[in-house]
Amino acid sequence: MSSIPLEIESRELGAGSSTRPHSVVGSAKSSVKDHGNHSDAVLDAEQAVGVLPGPPVDLRKGGLHRGLSTRQVSMIAIAGTIGTGLFLGTGRSLAQGGPASMLICYSIVGFVVYITLLLLGEMGTQYPVAGSFNAYAVRFFSPSYGFALSWNYWFNDAVSVASDLTAAQLVLQYWTTWHTWVISLIFWVFLVSINAIHVKAYGELEYWLSSLKVATIIVFIIVGILVNVGVNQAHQYIGGHNWTIPGAPFVGGFGGFARVFVTASFAYGGTESLGVTAGETKNPTRNMPRVVKFVFWRILIFYIISILLIGLNVPYTYPGLSNKTTTTSPFTIVFSEVGATTAGSFMNSVILTSVLSAGNHALFAGTRVLYGLASTQPVAQAPRFFAKTTKAGVPIYALFATSSISILCFGSSFIGSGQLWGWLQNIVGVSNQIAWLSIGLASLRFRQAWIRQGRPLSELKFRSRWTWPWGPYFVIITVSVIILVQGWSSIFPTFSVVDFFSFYIELPVMLIMSLGWFIGRRIYRIPLKHRQHNLNNNSTYPNYQSTEHTTHVTPTISESLPTPIPSSASHTPRSRFARLRRLHDLVDTRTVDLHLDEYHEAVDDYLDDENRKARLTSKGRWLWRLYYWLA
């Protein structure tokens, strides 16, 4: 085994478990607090760097624990995408858009999400913090927009839990219609209990439930091929017949085609939350790129093949495929076509466990997003008590707050499970699209900052070379177009108020929340002349040199702050960016601190690398290669 760098070893052995440098702004906050004028420091430090909503993982102070292994993170990514959207959402997509619309839309959205995942991987590997893309939007794009995005995504995860519990009611209707809300209550108690124990408990549950889903999809692909070639109840070759029935392969014209985008976005949603696990992932410098490179290809293959087989074997006119009261899974229909009476029930049972897995994943992600909001430095974007954790590293108050939104699922008793689930699916789907758009915006600004500040690309811990420079632009433009056109069917030929709001309500909410945060921060700001006086006062910002857990020279506070805006009496020219500063809070890519919260490898990380290398060069290396690919 190769030797571990001495500076890493000595730093780690003498510093407990924290492996990242302290936040410059966090240091500024504590330092300034001792010298007064705390408000000035907070406001100007916030302009200097887009701080990340989530402190370094530090077991000594009580925080999140890095307890997720590579295999668990990989399966978490799969669990977030192969779930309710695939097993149930495909039925709605098929009924509304037809087999061709479903195949095309799912393929387009899958490619967009893959590019998005690569962009997120670059930032997540460099800055593996709680909050993920929400944190990157705050840091590299706009604090106000990041505030709205974070709350939007938290609401998305919370509503996803409600959506999954409602989906459980739909699945249960395959056997009985007696008080289906009871299963939702039982699942809710179980999910909250698991998430309240430890992150390892969550990770292990997700691993095995996801393994079951992956195995089921593989079996479904085999069964789907057999059903299509004639191994079915009618003993007839199906082929492409269901693509030629009246109304197919495109159902509902352009409106039906566009509508499938939101259900596809709901199905693929959760991939972006891979970055949420970065704050609790072991050896993120190595594991995050591995997960990003390999996991989504598996997901993409599973989705496209499954979608194709569903369109071939299930007619869009199948009774009960999708209506106000029920939604039948195409997977259950295909298994039932085999002819065995227990096949359909077996598949439905697996779908029920997948719903449980999806709800578990959404509850975990929502809890971590709310934790990140409450941990934002220097200005919290949520009440601070949501950042409190148990000794096991669980943000318990954030967990209870996220799970409380699940009460929405009990509205199915009045609206109908199918109708309620459709509305929730639209809301979550649009929220997922906003998340992907935001990742594109953050990535664009991150890359611009990296180049403008002269940092070599070789210092990037992970770089998706083939997406430079077009990747962020592609994601931003494509997702924006999808968001605008997918609600076409709610306007033409007849206007549906409820459907229209389920497609577009999040857009004005995002705008209002962004403006509210921006204006609120401006109202409580100290007048500019006072802030400038304090900027020029050395006693307010004493030089601060961080010496703990760093591998580079940390700039002093005065160096990390932006250049003071001159008074009206000064003749120093101001940049256009500075002149328009009062009209926006876009982060200046020339001054954002690119060293803040960068991850630095610890002893355990080097040991993990050496252990993996030894396995891949041993006599059983082919078995280990297979294990790493599967697990």
XYZ file of C-alpha atoms in Angstrom:
631
model
C 0.000 0.000 0.000
C 1.331 3.394 -0.947
C 2.095 5.848 1.772
C -0.389 8.470 2.830
C 0.803 12.060 2.427
C 2.343 13.162 5.702
C 0.612 16.528 5.799
C -2.779 14.844 5.427
C -1.914 12.234 8.048
C -0.676 14.717 10.631
C -3.566 17.069 10.044
C -6.101 14.292 10.389
C -4.618 12.657 13.444
C -4.551 15.941 15.266
C -7.898 17.337 14.270
C -10.607 14.854 14.959
C -12.997 14.031 12.178
C -13.502 17.300 10.392
C -11.757 17.226 7.030
C -12.681 20.514 5.419
C -11.451 24.017 6.058
C -13.628 26.233 8.162
C -15.767 28.695 6.255
C -14.067 32.038 5.782
C -17.370 33.738 6.373
C -18.033 31.648 9.425
C -14.679 32.752 10.771
C -15.482 36.316 9.892
C -18.698 36.078 11.783
C -17.087 34.862 14.968
C -14.205 37.237 14.642
C -16.346 40.272 14.024
C -18.676 39.373 16.804
C -15.845 40.004 19.222
C -15.227 43.468 17.778
C -18.792 44.733 17.327
C -20.547 45.887 14.158
C -21.752 42.361 13.531
C -24.520 43.396 11.107
C -22.074 45.147 8.799
C -19.859 42.095 8.637
C -22.724 39.749 7.883
C -24.140 41.884 5.105
C -20.863 42.552 3.347
C -19.537 39.042 3.808
C -22.723 37.784 2.189
C -21.947 39.892 -0.867
C -18.334 38.727 -0.916
C -19.062 35.033 -1.263
C -22.137 32.981 -2.026
C -21.922 30.916 1.107
C -23.058 27.325 1.110
C -26.118 26.382 3.181
C -24.484 23.638 5.158
C -21.465 23.648 7.455
C -18.648 21.116 7.211
C -19.425 17.729 8.677
C -17.999 17.872 12.189
C -18.757 15.117 14.658
C -17.306 17.104 17.529
C -19.915 19.854 17.204
C -22.866 17.643 16.381
C -23.879 17.579 12.740
C -24.447 15.260 9.828
C -22.392 12.057 9.778
C -20.622 10.618 6.741
C -22.210 7.196 7.051
C -23.229 6.347 3.474
C -21.042 3.941 1.505
C -20.558 3.884 -2.268
C -23.005 1.030 -2.804
C -25.633 2.819 -0.711
C -25.187 6.129 -2.543
C -25.432 4.323 -5.870
C -28.653 2.617 -4.871
C -30.033 5.839 -3.377
C -29.643 7.460 -6.786
C -31.499 4.543 -8.372
C -34.168 4.596 -5.645
C -34.887 8.239 -6.317
C -35.710 7.623 -9.962
C -36.908 4.038 -10.295
C -40.021 4.246 -8.213
C -43.551 5.563 -8.268
C -43.028 7.556 -11.461
C -41.923 4.504 -13.432
C -44.278 1.936 -11.961
C -47.428 4.104 -11.866
C -46.658 7.300 -13.791
C -46.102 5.408 -17.027
C -49.760 4.356 -16.972
C -50.836 7.996 -16.893
C -48.331 8.902 -19.620
C -49.566 6.096 -21.859
C -53.225 7.034 -21.404
C -52.653 10.743 -22.078
C -49.997 10.730 -24.787
C -49.831 7.273 -26.336
C -46.854 4.922 -26.770
C -44.838 7.078 -29.198
C -45.189 10.267 -27.139
C -44.168 8.366 -24.035
C -41.048 6.859 -25.637
C -39.896 10.153 -27.193
C -40.548 12.318 -24.115
C -38.921 9.915 -21.683
C -35.871 9.685 -23.965
C -35.529 13.476 -24.231
C -35.954 14.049 -20.506
C -33.555 11.194 -19.758
C -30.802 12.792 -21.853
C -31.402 16.206 -20.268
C -31.179 14.718 -16.783
C -28.002 12.859 -17.664
C -26.287 16.091 -18.737
C -27.648 17.767 -15.613
C -26.208 15.007 -13.447
C -22.775 15.508 -14.992
C -22.930 19.246 -14.246
C -24.008 18.546 -10.679
C -21.210 16.004 -10.330
C -18.579 18.659 -11.061
C -19.834 20.916 -8.281
C -20.761 18.127 -5.888
C -17.308 16.562 -6.066
C -15.575 19.913 -5.521
C -17.926 21.053 -2.732
C -19.663 18.025 -1.134
C -21.957 19.833 1.292
C -25.465 19.495 2.684
C -27.889 21.410 0.509
C -26.453 20.293 -2.827
C -27.636 22.252 -5.878
C -29.631 24.619 -3.665
C -26.350 25.591 -2.036
C -24.667 26.017 -5.410
C -27.468 28.281 -6.648
C -26.936 30.489 -3.586
C -23.192 30.498 -3.957
C -22.723 30.932 -7.689
C -25.967 32.435 -9.013
C -28.144 34.444 -6.632
C -28.846 34.221 -2.874
C -32.448 35.351 -3.412
C -33.066 32.803 -6.141
C -31.306 30.157 -4.060
C -33.574 30.947 -1.128
C -36.700 30.441 -3.261
C -35.234 27.327 -4.886
C -34.336 25.734 -1.573
C -37.804 26.212 -0.125
C -39.361 25.085 -3.405
C -37.304 21.919 -3.437
C -38.024 21.238 0.209
C -41.736 21.561 -0.571
C -41.190 19.309 -3.580
C -39.723 16.563 -1.392
C -42.394 16.998 1.255
C -45.158 16.800 -1.371
C -43.390 13.785 -2.899
C -43.851 11.948 0.389
C -47.566 12.762 0.247
C -47.648 11.694 -3.415
C -46.021 8.357 -2.615
C -48.402 7.708 0.257
C -51.311 8.486 -2.083
C -49.776 6.131 -4.646
C -49.759 3.429 -1.974
C -53.534 3.820 -1.774
C -53.805 3.364 -5.550
C -51.682 0.220 -5.458
C -53.701 -1.189 -2.585
C -56.903 -0.836 -4.622
C -55.714 -3.798 -6.694
C -56.776 -5.970 -3.771
C -59.292 -3.923 -1.756
C -60.932 -0.499 -1.502
C -61.520 -0.660 2.257
C -60.076 2.387 4.060
C -56.945 2.589 1.937
C -55.772 5.613 3.945
C -54.817 3.214 6.737
C -51.864 1.909 4.689
C -50.700 5.503 4.223
C -50.714 6.065 7.980
C -48.779 2.846 8.643
C -46.200 3.732 5.978
C -45.856 7.252 7.376
C -45.050 5.982 10.885
C -42.568 3.465 9.491
C -40.722 6.015 7.314
C -40.404 8.595 10.080
C -39.114 5.945 12.482
C -36.431 4.707 10.055
C -35.215 8.219 9.250
C -35.072 9.126 12.943
C -32.579 6.347 13.795
C -29.395 7.023 11.796
C -28.380 7.786 8.226
C -27.000 4.223 7.999
C -30.469 2.823 8.694
C -31.889 4.916 5.882
C -29.051 3.920 3.545
C -29.355 0.204 4.260
C -33.143 0.204 3.805
C -32.777 2.040 0.489
C -30.080 -0.341 -0.673
C -32.172 -3.470 -0.274
C -35.439 -1.957 -1.489
C -33.640 -0.573 -4.537
C -31.988 -3.927 -5.180
C -35.434 -5.494 -5.204
C -36.668 -2.892 -7.703
C -33.707 -3.386 -10.030
C -34.174 -7.171 -9.950
C -37.900 -6.728 -10.624
C -37.286 -4.509 -13.650
C -34.873 -7.072 -15.079
C -37.534 -9.762 -14.624
C -40.135 -7.416 -16.141
C -37.988 -6.898 -19.252
C -37.754 -10.665 -19.725
C -41.483 -11.172 -19.102
C -42.367 -8.217 -21.363
C -40.443 -9.710 -24.268
C -42.117 -13.090 -23.740
C -45.596 -11.536 -23.575
C -44.974 -9.597 -26.777
C -43.890 -12.642 -28.786
C -46.920 -14.715 -27.760
C -46.445 -16.049 -24.227
C -49.693 -14.481 -23.020
C -53.262 -15.420 -22.167
C -54.422 -15.047 -25.783
C -51.393 -16.952 -27.121
C -51.036 -14.325 -29.840
C -48.066 -12.402 -31.151
C -48.570 -8.732 -30.220
C -45.621 -7.030 -31.895
C -46.427 -3.401 -32.687
C -50.207 -3.833 -32.829
C -50.891 -1.411 -29.959
C -49.098 1.321 -31.914
C -51.619 1.006 -34.759
C -54.961 1.046 -32.917
C -57.177 4.132 -33.536
C -55.685 7.215 -31.844
C -52.199 5.720 -31.483
C -49.264 6.110 -31.450
C -49.749 9.818 -30.598
C -52.786 10.388 -28.382
C -54.248 13.853 -27.874
C -52.138 15.571 -30.533
C -49.501 18.080 -29.487
C -51.226 18.706 -26.152
C -51.050 15.025 -25.240
C -47.416 14.841 -26.361
C -46.400 17.916 -24.328
C -48.279 16.705 -21.270
C -46.090 13.607 -21.037
C -43.063 15.802 -20.291
C -44.282 16.584 -16.794
C -45.011 12.937 -15.965
C -41.606 11.972 -17.354
C -40.021 14.687 -15.195
C -41.858 13.288 -12.198
C -40.518 9.826 -13.025
C -36.901 10.966 -13.425
C -37.114 13.268 -10.424
C -34.774 12.388 -7.611
C -31.616 12.001 -9.661
C -30.592 15.528 -8.718
C -30.908 14.668 -5.036
C -27.803 12.542 -5.507
C -25.978 15.742 -4.592
C -27.925 15.983 -1.336
C -26.161 12.818 -0.167
C -22.753 14.379 -0.876
C -22.621 15.859 2.623
C -22.855 12.365 4.116
C -20.877 10.348 1.567
C -17.583 8.672 2.387
C -14.634 9.668 0.204
C -16.737 11.994 -2.023
C -13.772 12.917 -4.237
C -13.691 9.364 -5.594
C -17.206 8.095 -4.982
C -19.253 10.972 -6.416
C -17.693 10.763 -9.915
C -18.093 6.983 -9.909
C -21.755 7.272 -9.054
C -22.358 10.039 -11.589
C -20.630 8.184 -14.416
C -22.266 4.789 -14.010
C -25.566 5.021 -12.170
C -27.558 7.059 -14.640
C -26.643 4.844 -17.574
C -28.236 1.976 -15.697
C -31.290 4.081 -14.992
C -31.538 5.248 -18.602
C -31.318 1.689 -19.921
C -33.933 0.454 -17.459
C -36.294 3.299 -18.344
C -36.075 3.228 -22.132
C -36.403 -0.545 -22.449
C -39.247 -0.641 -19.906
C -41.078 2.232 -21.632
C -40.748 0.527 -25.020
C -42.136 -2.776 -23.709
C -45.025 -1.028 -21.933
C -46.006 0.764 -25.149
C -45.852 -2.476 -27.116
C -47.783 -4.676 -24.665
C -50.375 -2.355 -23.091
C -52.961 -0.460 -25.208
C -53.544 3.139 -24.172
C -57.275 2.288 -24.017
C -56.826 -0.317 -21.259
C -59.708 0.076 -18.734
C -58.685 1.827 -15.514
C -55.210 2.700 -16.791
C -55.633 6.260 -15.499
C -58.739 8.080 -14.257
C -59.949 10.187 -11.316
C -60.402 7.295 -8.933
C -57.679 4.831 -9.854
C -54.424 4.308 -11.725
C -53.324 0.831 -12.708
C -49.650 0.035 -13.131
C -48.656 -1.148 -16.624
C -46.140 -3.435 -14.921
C -48.956 -5.235 -13.124
C -50.918 -5.495 -16.394
C -47.965 -7.061 -18.238
C -47.330 -9.578 -15.454
C -51.041 -10.473 -15.422
C -50.869 -11.203 -19.159
C -48.558 -14.141 -18.449
C -51.623 -15.983 -17.197
C -50.510 -16.887 -13.691
C -52.978 -15.677 -11.052
C -50.217 -14.787 -8.605
C -48.021 -12.905 -11.109
C -50.077 -9.713 -10.943
C -50.231 -9.776 -7.158
C -46.482 -10.356 -6.939
C -45.773 -7.373 -9.172
C -48.209 -5.206 -7.255
C -46.476 -6.157 -3.997
C -43.135 -5.096 -5.457
C -44.665 -1.799 -6.574
C -45.911 -1.259 -3.036
C -42.364 -1.671 -1.700
C -41.075 0.703 -4.387
C -43.581 3.298 -3.246
C -42.235 2.841 0.276
C -38.691 3.284 -1.028
C -39.578 6.432 -2.991
C -41.259 7.951 0.064
C -38.239 7.082 2.206
C -35.927 8.767 -0.284
C -38.068 11.914 -0.546
C -38.324 12.212 3.228
C -34.547 11.919 3.596
C -33.840 14.497 0.873
C -36.412 16.972 2.176
C -35.037 16.701 5.691
C -31.493 17.452 4.483
C -32.636 20.401 2.372
C -34.387 21.966 5.371
C -31.291 21.283 7.485
C -29.222 23.092 4.865
C -31.579 26.085 4.920
C -31.285 26.378 8.678
C -27.485 25.998 8.514
C -26.921 28.801 6.021
C -24.117 31.152 7.014
C -24.079 33.999 7.813
C -27.854 34.505 7.439
C -30.111 31.519 8.090
C -32.879 30.916 5.543
C -34.931 28.847 7.978
C -35.275 28.817 11.783
C -32.017 27.703 13.358
C -33.578 24.898 15.394
C -34.081 22.924 12.159
C -30.272 22.535 12.077
C -30.192 20.740 15.428
C -29.267 17.077 15.180
C -29.399 14.082 17.465
C -26.239 12.321 18.632
C -26.688 10.004 15.658
C -26.538 12.977 13.288
C -30.254 13.109 12.390
C -31.854 16.577 11.940
C -34.853 15.532 13.992
C -36.875 18.783 13.845
C -36.332 19.068 10.105
C -37.529 15.465 9.797
C -40.769 16.155 11.680
C -41.455 19.333 9.674
C -40.936 17.564 6.333
C -43.089 14.591 7.257
C -45.936 16.838 8.455
C -46.773 17.912 4.870
C -47.748 14.306 4.164
C -51.179 15.019 5.599
C -52.073 16.069 2.034
C -52.371 12.409 1.100
C -55.452 12.029 3.258
C -57.302 14.465 0.979
C -57.818 11.534 -1.375
C -60.903 10.617 0.625
C -62.619 13.731 -0.766
C -61.000 14.200 -4.192
C -60.254 10.677 -5.309
C -56.857 9.013 -5.149
C -56.279 9.111 -8.914
C -57.155 12.800 -9.262
C -55.143 13.890 -6.225
C -52.132 11.854 -7.302
C -52.290 13.433 -10.779
C -52.201 16.962 -9.337
C -49.372 16.126 -6.938
C -47.483 14.487 -9.798
C -47.712 17.684 -11.877
C -46.475 19.853 -9.000
C -43.546 17.571 -8.234
C -42.678 17.202 -11.924
C -42.464 20.967 -12.461
C -40.455 21.337 -9.272
C -37.982 18.752 -10.588
C -37.649 20.731 -13.807
C -36.953 23.930 -11.870
C -34.249 22.049 -9.978
C -32.589 20.919 -13.232
C -32.807 24.446 -14.630
C -31.161 25.761 -11.461
C -28.340 23.241 -11.710
C -27.699 24.533 -15.229
C -27.627 28.140 -14.014
C -25.325 27.348 -11.085
C -22.999 25.300 -13.289
C -22.776 28.092 -15.844
C -21.756 30.621 -13.198
C -19.426 28.146 -11.479
C -17.546 27.481 -14.698
C -17.387 31.194 -15.507
C -15.971 31.924 -12.045
C -13.385 29.166 -12.367
C -12.121 30.541 -15.684
C -12.317 34.246 -14.774
C -10.322 33.729 -11.598
C -7.616 31.888 -13.507
C -7.842 28.552 -11.728
C -6.582 25.732 -13.963
C -9.103 23.127 -15.042
C -6.726 20.457 -13.768
C -7.665 21.477 -10.194
C -11.227 20.293 -10.747
C -11.643 17.020 -8.883
C -14.117 15.871 -11.555
C -14.652 17.402 -14.980
C -17.118 16.347 -17.661
C -14.926 17.336 -20.587
C -17.382 16.686 -23.410
C -20.026 19.008 -21.914
C -17.702 22.028 -22.036
C -18.866 24.657 -22.843
C -22.349 23.794 -24.141
C -23.699 21.664 -21.252
C -25.200 24.389 -19.024
C -26.694 26.263 -21.987
C -28.323 23.084 -23.281
C -29.922 22.316 -19.916
C -31.141 25.889 -19.359
C -32.719 26.282 -22.809
C -34.212 22.784 -23.106
C -35.759 22.702 -19.631
C -37.165 26.231 -20.042
C -38.923 25.214 -23.273
C -40.328 22.062 -21.671
C -41.694 24.010 -18.674
C -43.491 26.468 -20.948
C -45.064 24.017 -23.422
C -46.023 21.054 -21.222
C -49.209 22.746 -19.972
C -50.577 23.186 -23.491
C -53.406 20.704 -22.902
C -54.623 22.706 -19.892
C -55.209 25.743 -22.138
C -56.257 24.240 -25.502
C -58.846 23.307 -26.616
C -60.523 24.150 -23.285
C -59.050 25.959 -20.306
C -58.815 23.901 -17.113
C -58.122 26.056 -14.066
C -56.982 23.245 -11.777
C -54.720 21.622 -14.372
C -53.260 24.997 -15.368
C -52.373 25.822 -11.781
C -50.840 22.378 -11.201
C -48.557 23.024 -14.203
C -47.592 26.642 -13.570
C -48.287 27.641 -9.948
C -44.648 27.144 -8.942
C -43.359 29.776 -11.376
C -45.021 32.802 -9.720
C -44.303 31.314 -6.292
C -40.590 31.172 -7.154
C -40.699 34.771 -8.390
C -42.533 36.084 -5.305
C -40.229 34.284 -2.879
C -37.109 35.501 -4.697
C -38.296 39.106 -4.708
C -39.445 38.836 -1.094
C -36.034 37.669 0.103
C -34.216 40.232 -2.045
C -36.365 43.160 -0.857
C -36.325 41.967 2.736
C -32.538 41.878 2.780
C -32.435 45.379 1.306
C -34.881 46.801 3.877
C -32.742 45.689 6.817
C -29.432 46.763 5.303
C -27.317 49.500 6.931
C -26.927 52.629 4.740
C -24.165 52.298 2.165
C -21.970 55.075 3.586
C -21.941 53.399 7.004
C -21.061 50.072 5.493
C -18.269 51.635 3.489
C -16.873 53.332 6.583
C -16.802 49.982 8.335
C -15.183 48.337 5.304
C -12.332 50.812 5.593
C -12.051 50.359 9.350
C -9.393 47.799 10.115
C -10.763 47.194 13.600
C -14.004 45.887 12.109
C -12.345 43.311 9.877
C -9.159 42.145 11.570
C -6.985 39.914 9.438
C -7.887 36.313 9.951
C -5.735 33.405 8.945
C -7.248 29.928 9.026
C -4.755 27.217 9.915
C -6.983 24.215 10.544
C -7.525 21.495 7.922
C -6.202 23.528 4.970
C -3.918 22.631 2.120
C -3.791 26.122 0.654
C -3.281 29.624 2.004
C -6.669 30.959 3.058
C -7.173 34.614 2.125
C -7.705 37.132 4.878
C -11.159 38.528 5.454
C -10.235 41.860 3.934
C -9.007 40.075 0.814
C -12.152 37.979 0.466
C -14.509 40.948 0.686
C -15.458 42.821 -2.481
C -13.823 46.125 -3.329
C -15.708 48.863 -1.424
C -18.050 50.916 -3.578
C -16.670 54.464 -3.657
C -18.695 57.416 -2.411
C -20.185 60.016 -4.744
C -17.207 62.275 -4.053
C -14.779 59.730 -5.418
C -13.796 59.741 -9.071
C -12.899 56.035 -9.123
C -14.803 54.411 -12.001
C -17.242 51.694 -11.053
C -18.011 48.584 -13.056
C -21.423 48.182 -14.608
C -21.982 45.178 -12.343
C -21.384 47.357 -9.260
C -23.620 50.169 -10.538
C -26.525 47.765 -10.971
C -25.898 46.063 -7.626
C -28.955 47.624 -6.023
C -31.187 46.058 -8.689
C -30.032 42.466 -8.280
C -28.026 40.165 -6.057
C -26.318 38.050 -8.692
C -23.054 36.708 -7.357
C -19.980 38.333 -8.889
C -18.013 35.506 -10.489
C -14.808 37.542 -10.139
C -14.939 37.620 -6.340
C -16.773 34.455 -5.251
C -14.427 32.376 -3.083
C -13.703 29.177 -4.988
C -11.647 27.720 -2.128
C -14.413 27.921 0.446
C -15.672 24.478 1.527
C -13.535 22.529 -0.937
C -13.151 18.949 0.205
C -9.708 17.751 1.312
C -8.992 14.047 1.474
C -8.595 12.407 4.873
C -6.722 9.294 5.969
C -9.838 7.144 5.561
C -10.207 8.356 1.978
C -6.696 7.260 1.066
C -7.199 3.933 2.803
C -10.438 3.429 0.870
C -8.642 4.116 -2.423
C -5.832 1.730 -1.593
C -8.264 -0.978 -0.521
C -10.196 -0.674 -3.773
C -6.974 -0.701 -5.824
C -5.762 -3.833 -4.025
C -9.020 -5.629 -4.742
C -8.953 -4.716 -8.442
C -5.398 -6.060 -8.812
C -5.878 -9.261 -6.812
C -6.549 -12.728 -8.220
C -10.281 -12.240 -7.840
C -10.254 -8.856 -9.604
C -12.915 -9.865 -12.136
C -15.326 -10.786 -9.358
C -14.568 -7.486 -7.642
C -15.157 -5.588 -10.895
C -18.529 -7.300 -11.247
C -19.351 -6.508 -7.615
C -18.526 -2.809 -8.024
C -20.593 -2.606 -11.198
C -23.615 -4.271 -9.637
C -23.393 -2.830 -6.119
